[in-house]
Coordinates of C-alpha atoms in Angstrom, one line a residue:
X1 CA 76.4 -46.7 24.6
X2 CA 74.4 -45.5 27.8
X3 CA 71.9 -42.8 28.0
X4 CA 70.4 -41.4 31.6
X5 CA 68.9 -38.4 32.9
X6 CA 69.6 -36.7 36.1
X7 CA 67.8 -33.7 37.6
X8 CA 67.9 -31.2 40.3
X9 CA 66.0 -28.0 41.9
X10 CA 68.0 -25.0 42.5
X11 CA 66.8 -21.8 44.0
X12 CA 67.3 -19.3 41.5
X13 CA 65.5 -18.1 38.1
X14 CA 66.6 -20.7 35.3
X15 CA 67.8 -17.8 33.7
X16 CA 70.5 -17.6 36.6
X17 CA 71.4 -21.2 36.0
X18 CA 71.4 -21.0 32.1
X19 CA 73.9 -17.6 31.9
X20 CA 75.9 -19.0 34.8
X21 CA 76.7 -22.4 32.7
X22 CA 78.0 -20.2 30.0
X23 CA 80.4 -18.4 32.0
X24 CA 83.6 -19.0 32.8
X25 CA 83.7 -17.3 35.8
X26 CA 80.3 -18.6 37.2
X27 CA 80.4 -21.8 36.3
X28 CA 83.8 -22.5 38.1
X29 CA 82.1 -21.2 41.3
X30 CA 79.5 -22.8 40.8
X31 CA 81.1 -26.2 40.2
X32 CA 84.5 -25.0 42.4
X33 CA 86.7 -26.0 40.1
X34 CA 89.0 -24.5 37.3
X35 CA 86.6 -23.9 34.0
X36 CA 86.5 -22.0 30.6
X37 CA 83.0 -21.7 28.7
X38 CA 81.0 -20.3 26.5
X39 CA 78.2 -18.0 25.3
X40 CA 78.7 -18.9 21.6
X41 CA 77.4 -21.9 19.2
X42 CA 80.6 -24.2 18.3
X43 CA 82.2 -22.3 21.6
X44 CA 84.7 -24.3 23.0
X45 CA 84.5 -25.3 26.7
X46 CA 86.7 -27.4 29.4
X47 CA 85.6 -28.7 32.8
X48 CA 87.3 -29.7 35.9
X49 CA 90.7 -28.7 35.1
X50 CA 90.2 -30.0 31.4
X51 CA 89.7 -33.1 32.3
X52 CA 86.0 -32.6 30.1
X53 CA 85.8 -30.7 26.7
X54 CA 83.5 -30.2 24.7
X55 CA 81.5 -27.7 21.8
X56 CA 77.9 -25.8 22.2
X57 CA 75.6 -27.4 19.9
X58 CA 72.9 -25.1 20.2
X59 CA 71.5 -22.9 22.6
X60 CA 68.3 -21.2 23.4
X61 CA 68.5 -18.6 25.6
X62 CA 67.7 -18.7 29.4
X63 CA 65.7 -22.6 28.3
X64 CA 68.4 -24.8 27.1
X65 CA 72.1 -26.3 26.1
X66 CA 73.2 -29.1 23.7
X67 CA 76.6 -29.9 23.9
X68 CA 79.1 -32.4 22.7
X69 CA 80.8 -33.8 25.9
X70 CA 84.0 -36.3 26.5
X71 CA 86.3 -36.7 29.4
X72 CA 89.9 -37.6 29.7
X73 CA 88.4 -41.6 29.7
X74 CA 87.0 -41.8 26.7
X75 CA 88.8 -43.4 24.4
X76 CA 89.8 -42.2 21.1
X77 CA 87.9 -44.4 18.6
X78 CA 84.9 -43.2 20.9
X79 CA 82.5 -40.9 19.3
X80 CA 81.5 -37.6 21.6
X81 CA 78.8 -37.6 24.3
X82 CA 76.2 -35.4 24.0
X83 CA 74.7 -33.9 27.4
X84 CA 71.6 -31.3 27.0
X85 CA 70.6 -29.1 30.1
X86 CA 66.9 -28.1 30.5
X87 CA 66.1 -25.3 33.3
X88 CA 62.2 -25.0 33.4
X89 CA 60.8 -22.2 36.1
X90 CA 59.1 -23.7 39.0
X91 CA 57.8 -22.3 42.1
X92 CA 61.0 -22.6 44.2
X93 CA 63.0 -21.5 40.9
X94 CA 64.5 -23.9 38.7
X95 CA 64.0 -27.6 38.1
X96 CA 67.4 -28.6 35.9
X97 CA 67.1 -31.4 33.7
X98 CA 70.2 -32.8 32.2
X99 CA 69.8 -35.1 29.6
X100 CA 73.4 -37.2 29.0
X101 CA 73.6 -40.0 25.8
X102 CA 76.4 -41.9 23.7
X103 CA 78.1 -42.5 27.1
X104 CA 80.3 -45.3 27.1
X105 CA 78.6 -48.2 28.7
X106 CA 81.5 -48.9 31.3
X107 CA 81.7 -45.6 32.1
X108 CA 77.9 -44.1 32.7
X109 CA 77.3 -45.1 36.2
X110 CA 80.5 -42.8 37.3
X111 CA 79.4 -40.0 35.3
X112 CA 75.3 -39.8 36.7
X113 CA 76.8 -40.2 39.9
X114 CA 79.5 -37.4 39.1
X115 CA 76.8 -34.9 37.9
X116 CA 75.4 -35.0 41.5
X117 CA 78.3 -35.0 43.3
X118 CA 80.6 -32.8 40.8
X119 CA 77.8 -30.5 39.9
X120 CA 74.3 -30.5 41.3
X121 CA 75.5 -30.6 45.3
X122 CA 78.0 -27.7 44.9
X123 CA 75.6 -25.9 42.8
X124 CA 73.0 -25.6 44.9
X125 CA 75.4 -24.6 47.6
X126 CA 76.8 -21.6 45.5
X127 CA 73.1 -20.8 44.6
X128 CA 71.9 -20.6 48.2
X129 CA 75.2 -18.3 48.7
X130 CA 74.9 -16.2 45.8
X131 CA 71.6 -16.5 44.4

């Protein structure tokens, strides 16, 4: 199992980032793509159409999210992925830390890739747009 960490500056309050994670509605703009997700410890949520699922771990509010992660790939003897998000205030707004471990070790190079391209790039775009 792979571990890496990915990061990215957006330019809006980490509180922005943090509550728009949680929501459905946000995070599907955010990311342009169908999602459900949650506020709650143990709330469920889906990505990309639900082709990811996972559970909120924990969750302190406006800082950071642990949650269990898989996709559609995985394969069913494989335990979850675990993927934390970090938003720390910096002068521009948020620097967004996303910690990702217990990735499957033939599948971990897709996935950092896929944060940028499936996440960070059309988040900052919808931040510039509706920050």
């Amino acid at each position: 199992m792979k571990r890496f960490t990915v990061t990215t500056e957006l330019p809006v309050p980490p509180k922005t980032v943090y509550d728009a994670w949680l929501d459905s509605e946000a995070h599907s703009g955010m990311t342009q793509s169908p999602e459900t997700a949650s506020n709650e410890i143990a709330g469920i949520f889906t990505a990309h159409d639900g082709y990811i699922n996972g559970i909120n771990l924990e969750l302190e509010d406006g800082r950071r999210i642990l949650q269990t992660w898989r996709t559609d790939q995985f394969e069913d003897t494989d335990p979850d992925s675990s993927v934390e998000i970090v938003v720390k205030e910096i002068p521009t707004g948020t620097l967004l830390t996303l910690n990702h471990w217990n990735v499957p070790d033939d599948q971990a190079e897709g996935y950092q890739s896929g944060w940028q391209d499936f996440y960070f790039d059309p988040m900052l775009e919808y931040f510039s747009n509706n920050g």
